Coordinates of C-alpha atoms in Angstrom, one line a residue:
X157 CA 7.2 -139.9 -10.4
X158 CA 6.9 -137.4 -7.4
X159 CA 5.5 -133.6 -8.2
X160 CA 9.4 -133.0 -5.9
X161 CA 10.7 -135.3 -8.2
X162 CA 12.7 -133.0 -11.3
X163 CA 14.7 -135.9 -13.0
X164 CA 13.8 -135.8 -16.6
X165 CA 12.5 -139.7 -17.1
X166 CA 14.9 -141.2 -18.5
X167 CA 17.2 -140.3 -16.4
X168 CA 14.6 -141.4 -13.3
X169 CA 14.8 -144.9 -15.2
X170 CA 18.2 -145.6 -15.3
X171 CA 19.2 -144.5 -11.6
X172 CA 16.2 -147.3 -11.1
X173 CA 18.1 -149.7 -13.1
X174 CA 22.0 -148.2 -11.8
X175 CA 20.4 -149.0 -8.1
X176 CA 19.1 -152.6 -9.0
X177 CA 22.9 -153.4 -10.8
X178 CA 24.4 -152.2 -7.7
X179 CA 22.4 -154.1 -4.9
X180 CA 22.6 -157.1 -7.4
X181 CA 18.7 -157.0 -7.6
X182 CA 20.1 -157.4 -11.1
X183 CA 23.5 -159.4 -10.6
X184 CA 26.0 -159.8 -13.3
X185 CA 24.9 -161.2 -16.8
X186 CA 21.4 -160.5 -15.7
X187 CA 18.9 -159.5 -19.0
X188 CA 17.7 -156.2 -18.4
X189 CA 13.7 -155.7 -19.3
X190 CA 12.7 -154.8 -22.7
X191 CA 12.4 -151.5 -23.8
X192 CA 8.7 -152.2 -24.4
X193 CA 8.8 -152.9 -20.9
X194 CA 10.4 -150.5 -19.6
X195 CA 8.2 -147.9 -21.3
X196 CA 5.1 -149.7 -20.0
X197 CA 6.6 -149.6 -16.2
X198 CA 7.4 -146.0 -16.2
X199 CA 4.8 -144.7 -18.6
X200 CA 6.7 -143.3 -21.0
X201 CA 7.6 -143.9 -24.8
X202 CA 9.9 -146.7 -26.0
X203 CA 12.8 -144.2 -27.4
X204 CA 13.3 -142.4 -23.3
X205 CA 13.5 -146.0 -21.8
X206 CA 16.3 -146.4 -24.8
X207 CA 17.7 -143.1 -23.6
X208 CA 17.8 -144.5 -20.5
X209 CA 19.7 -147.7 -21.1
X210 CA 22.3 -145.5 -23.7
X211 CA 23.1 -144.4 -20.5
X212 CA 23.7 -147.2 -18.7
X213 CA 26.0 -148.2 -21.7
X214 CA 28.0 -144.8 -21.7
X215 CA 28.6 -145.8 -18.0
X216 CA 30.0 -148.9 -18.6
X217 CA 27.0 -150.8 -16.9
X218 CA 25.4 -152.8 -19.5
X219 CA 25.8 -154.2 -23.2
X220 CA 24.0 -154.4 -25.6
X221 CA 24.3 -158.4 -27.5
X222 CA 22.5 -157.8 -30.8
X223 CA 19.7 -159.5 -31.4
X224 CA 19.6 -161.0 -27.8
X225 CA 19.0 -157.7 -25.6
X226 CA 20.8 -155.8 -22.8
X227 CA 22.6 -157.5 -20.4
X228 CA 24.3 -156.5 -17.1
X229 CA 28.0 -156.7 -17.7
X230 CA 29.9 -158.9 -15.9
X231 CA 32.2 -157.6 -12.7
X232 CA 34.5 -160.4 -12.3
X233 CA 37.5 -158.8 -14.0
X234 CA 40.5 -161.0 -16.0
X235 CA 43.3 -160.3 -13.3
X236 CA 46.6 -159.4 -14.4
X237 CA 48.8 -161.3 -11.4
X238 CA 52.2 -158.8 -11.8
X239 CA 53.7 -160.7 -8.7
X240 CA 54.7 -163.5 -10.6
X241 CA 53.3 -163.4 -14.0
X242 CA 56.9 -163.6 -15.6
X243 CA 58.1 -166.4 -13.3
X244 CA 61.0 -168.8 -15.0
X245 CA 59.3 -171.6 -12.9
X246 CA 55.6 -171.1 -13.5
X247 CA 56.7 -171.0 -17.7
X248 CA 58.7 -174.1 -17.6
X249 CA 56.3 -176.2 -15.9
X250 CA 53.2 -175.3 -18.2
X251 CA 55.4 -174.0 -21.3
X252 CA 53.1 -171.6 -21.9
X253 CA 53.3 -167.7 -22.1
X254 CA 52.1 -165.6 -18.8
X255 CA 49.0 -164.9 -20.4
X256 CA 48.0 -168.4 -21.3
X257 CA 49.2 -169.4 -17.5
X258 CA 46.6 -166.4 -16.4
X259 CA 43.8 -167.2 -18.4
X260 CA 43.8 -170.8 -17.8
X261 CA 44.3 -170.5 -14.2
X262 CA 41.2 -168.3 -13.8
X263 CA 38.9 -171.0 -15.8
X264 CA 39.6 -169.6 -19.2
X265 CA 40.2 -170.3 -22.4
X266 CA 43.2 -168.1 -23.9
X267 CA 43.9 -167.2 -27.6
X268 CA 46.7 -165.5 -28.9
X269 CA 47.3 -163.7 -32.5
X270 CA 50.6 -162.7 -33.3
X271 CA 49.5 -160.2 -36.3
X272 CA 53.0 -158.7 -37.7
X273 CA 56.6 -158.7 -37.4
X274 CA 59.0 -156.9 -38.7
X275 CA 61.1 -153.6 -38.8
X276 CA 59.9 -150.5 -37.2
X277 CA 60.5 -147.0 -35.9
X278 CA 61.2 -146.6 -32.2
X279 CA 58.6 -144.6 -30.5
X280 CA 59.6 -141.4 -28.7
X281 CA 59.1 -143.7 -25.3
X282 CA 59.6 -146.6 -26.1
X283 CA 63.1 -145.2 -27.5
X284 CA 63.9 -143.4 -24.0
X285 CA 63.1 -146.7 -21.5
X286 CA 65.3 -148.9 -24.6
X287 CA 68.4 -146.2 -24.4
X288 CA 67.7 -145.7 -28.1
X289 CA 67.2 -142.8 -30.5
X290 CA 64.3 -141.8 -31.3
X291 CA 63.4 -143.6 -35.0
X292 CA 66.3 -146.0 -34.5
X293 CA 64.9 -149.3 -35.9
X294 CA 63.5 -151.9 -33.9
X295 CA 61.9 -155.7 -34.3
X296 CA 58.1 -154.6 -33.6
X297 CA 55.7 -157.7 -32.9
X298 CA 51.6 -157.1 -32.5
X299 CA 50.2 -159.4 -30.5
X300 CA 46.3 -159.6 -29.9
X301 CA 44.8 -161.7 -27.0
X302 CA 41.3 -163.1 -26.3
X303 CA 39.9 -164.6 -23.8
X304 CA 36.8 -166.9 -24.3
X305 CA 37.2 -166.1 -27.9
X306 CA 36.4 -161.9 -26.2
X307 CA 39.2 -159.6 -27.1
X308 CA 40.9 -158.7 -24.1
X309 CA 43.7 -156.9 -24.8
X310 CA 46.7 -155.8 -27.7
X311 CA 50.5 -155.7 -26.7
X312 CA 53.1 -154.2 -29.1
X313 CA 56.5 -155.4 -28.2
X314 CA 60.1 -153.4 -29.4
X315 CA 63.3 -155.2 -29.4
X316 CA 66.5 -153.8 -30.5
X317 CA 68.0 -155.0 -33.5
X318 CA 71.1 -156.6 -31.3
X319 CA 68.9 -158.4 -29.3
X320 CA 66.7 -159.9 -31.7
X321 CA 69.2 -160.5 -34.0
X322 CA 68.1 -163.1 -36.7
X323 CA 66.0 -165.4 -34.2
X324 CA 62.9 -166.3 -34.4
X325 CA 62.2 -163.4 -32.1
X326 CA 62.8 -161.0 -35.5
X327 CA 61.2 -163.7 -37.7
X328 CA 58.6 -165.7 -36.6
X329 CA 55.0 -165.5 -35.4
X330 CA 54.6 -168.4 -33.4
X331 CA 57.5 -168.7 -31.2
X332 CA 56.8 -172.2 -29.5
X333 CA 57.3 -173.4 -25.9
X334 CA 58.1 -170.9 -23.4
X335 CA 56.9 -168.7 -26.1
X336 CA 58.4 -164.8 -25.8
X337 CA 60.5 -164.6 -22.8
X338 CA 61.9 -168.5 -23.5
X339 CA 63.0 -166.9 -26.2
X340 CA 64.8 -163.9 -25.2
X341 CA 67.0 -166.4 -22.9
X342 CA 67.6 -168.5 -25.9
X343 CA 69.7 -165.4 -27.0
X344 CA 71.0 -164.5 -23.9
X345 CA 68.6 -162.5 -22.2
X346 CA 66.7 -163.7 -18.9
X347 CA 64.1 -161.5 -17.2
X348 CA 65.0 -160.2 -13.6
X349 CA 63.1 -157.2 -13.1
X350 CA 60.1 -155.6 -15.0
X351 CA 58.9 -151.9 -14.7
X352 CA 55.7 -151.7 -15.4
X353 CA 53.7 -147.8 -15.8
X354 CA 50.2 -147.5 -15.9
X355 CA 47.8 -145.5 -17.0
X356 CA 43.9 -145.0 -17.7
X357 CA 42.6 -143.0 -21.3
X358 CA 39.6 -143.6 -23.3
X359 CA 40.2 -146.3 -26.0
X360 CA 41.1 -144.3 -29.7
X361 CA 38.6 -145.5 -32.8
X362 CA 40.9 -148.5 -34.2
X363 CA 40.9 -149.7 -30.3
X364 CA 37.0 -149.4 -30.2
X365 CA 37.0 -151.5 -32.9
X366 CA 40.2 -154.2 -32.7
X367 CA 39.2 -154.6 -28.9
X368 CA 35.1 -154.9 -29.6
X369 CA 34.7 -151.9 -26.9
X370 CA 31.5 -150.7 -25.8
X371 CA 30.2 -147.2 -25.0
X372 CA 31.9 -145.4 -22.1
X373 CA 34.7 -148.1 -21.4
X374 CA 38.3 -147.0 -21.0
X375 CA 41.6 -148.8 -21.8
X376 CA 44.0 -149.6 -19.7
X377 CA 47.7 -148.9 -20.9
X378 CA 50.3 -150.4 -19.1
X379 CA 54.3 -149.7 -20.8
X380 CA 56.1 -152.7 -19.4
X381 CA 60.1 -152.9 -19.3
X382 CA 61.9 -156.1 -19.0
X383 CA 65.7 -155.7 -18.0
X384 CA 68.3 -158.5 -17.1
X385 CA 70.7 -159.8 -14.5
X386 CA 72.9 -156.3 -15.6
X387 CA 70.0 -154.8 -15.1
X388 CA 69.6 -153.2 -18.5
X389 CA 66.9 -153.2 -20.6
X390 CA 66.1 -155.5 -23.6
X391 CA 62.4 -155.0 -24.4
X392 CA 59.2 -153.0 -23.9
X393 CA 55.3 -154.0 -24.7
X394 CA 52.7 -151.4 -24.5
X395 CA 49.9 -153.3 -23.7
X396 CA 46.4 -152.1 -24.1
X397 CA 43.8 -153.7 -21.8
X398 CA 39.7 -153.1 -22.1
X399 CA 39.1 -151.6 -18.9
X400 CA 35.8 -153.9 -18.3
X401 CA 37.6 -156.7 -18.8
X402 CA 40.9 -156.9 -16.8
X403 CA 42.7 -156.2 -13.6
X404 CA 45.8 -155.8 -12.3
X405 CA 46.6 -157.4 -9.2
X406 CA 50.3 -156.7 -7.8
X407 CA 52.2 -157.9 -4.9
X408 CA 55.4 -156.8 -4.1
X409 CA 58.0 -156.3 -0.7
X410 CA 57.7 -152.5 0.9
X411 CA 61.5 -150.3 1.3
X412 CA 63.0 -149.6 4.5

């Protein structure tokens, strides 16, 4: 380090390492040195190289594996494709969910665990986008996706008692072929245009630990409403995305 140079040293360390992860000097899934290492390249004690890659991790830079080191995290992001995710066509070809059709076409393996079902509470927002009250009682299913066996994401879909009915949408876990939305036009109910709002927070603790988040990593929350041909609404997911992990990638035709 310079005499002009006033970063404290583990802070010098880690814009080292930042500058390497951004060049791709150290490219994506690359093992970062050893804290031993580290201390014996800069000079300095093992605990401010550890300082220094706490940093990186609060950034959203690296992770930690235990037991195997710190690794560069990976940039190629699990892309949410909104232009056709919820296509009729795409679903009855593969009779799998949009997820599954995502995952596999980007060269991964999906997972999906359908956790509850069962009565709830409508949510203040959910309640406004469903034309309920708020409290009225809905059909609430937790889903939780992976991706590679990685957590990926959690959605939470509402459906209103006269929509759900007694079909499997109010009773079962696994819902077969088609899955959700072949489901909802078993009863009547075809998907023709989705609103989807979204929005960036930091992850709350039971999403730290459900999704396997690191240090420093949002969420991404995205409220989606499905409505039909008469236009009106007859479900809403909240899904909650690790922000490392996913993208959203959106097409759609411009307004005169």
């Amino acid at each position: 380090m310079t005499d002009s140079d006033k970063r404290l040293p583990s802070r010098r360390i880690a814009d080292d390492l930042r500058t390497s992860i951004e060049s791709g000097e150290l490219e994506s899934g690359a093992k970062l040195p050893s804290e031993r290492d580290l201390a014996a390249r800069y000079g300095t004690a093992r605990n401010t190289a550890r300082e220094a890659i706490s940093i990186l991790q609060t950034e959203g830079l690296v992770v930690a594996q235990h037991g195997r080191g710190v690794f560069v995290r990976p940039r190629t992001p699990l892309m949410r494709l909104g232009s056709n995710r919820y296509s009729r066509q795409l679903r009855n070809e593969t009779g799998l969910s949009p997820f599954r059709i995502e995952v596999t076409k980007q060269g991964r393996t999906p997972k999906t665990e359908c956790r509850s079902v069962g009565p709830a509470p409508a949510p203040a927002d959910v309640a406004d986008r469903l034309g309920l009250a708020v409290g009225d009682s809905v059909v609430r299913r937790e889903n939780w996706y992976y991706a590679d066996d990685e957590p990926v994401q959690v959605g939470v879909t509402y459906i209103p008692l006269n929509v759900a009915g007694t079909s499997p949408l109010a009773t079962e876990k696994t819902l077969g072929k088609g899955s959700l939305y072949a489901r909802f036009e078993d009863v009547g109910y075809v998907i023709t245009r989705i609103r989807e709002e979204i929005s960036a927070r930091m992850p709350s603790p039971d999403e730290v630990t459900g999704l396997a988040m690191p240090p420093g990593v949002p969420v991404i929350d995205v409220l989606h409403t499905s409505y039909d041909a008469n236009h009106q609404p007859f479900e809403v997911t909240r899904f909650v995305m690790r922000g490392d992990l996913n993208g959203l990638d959106y097409e759609m035709p411009v307004e005169d």
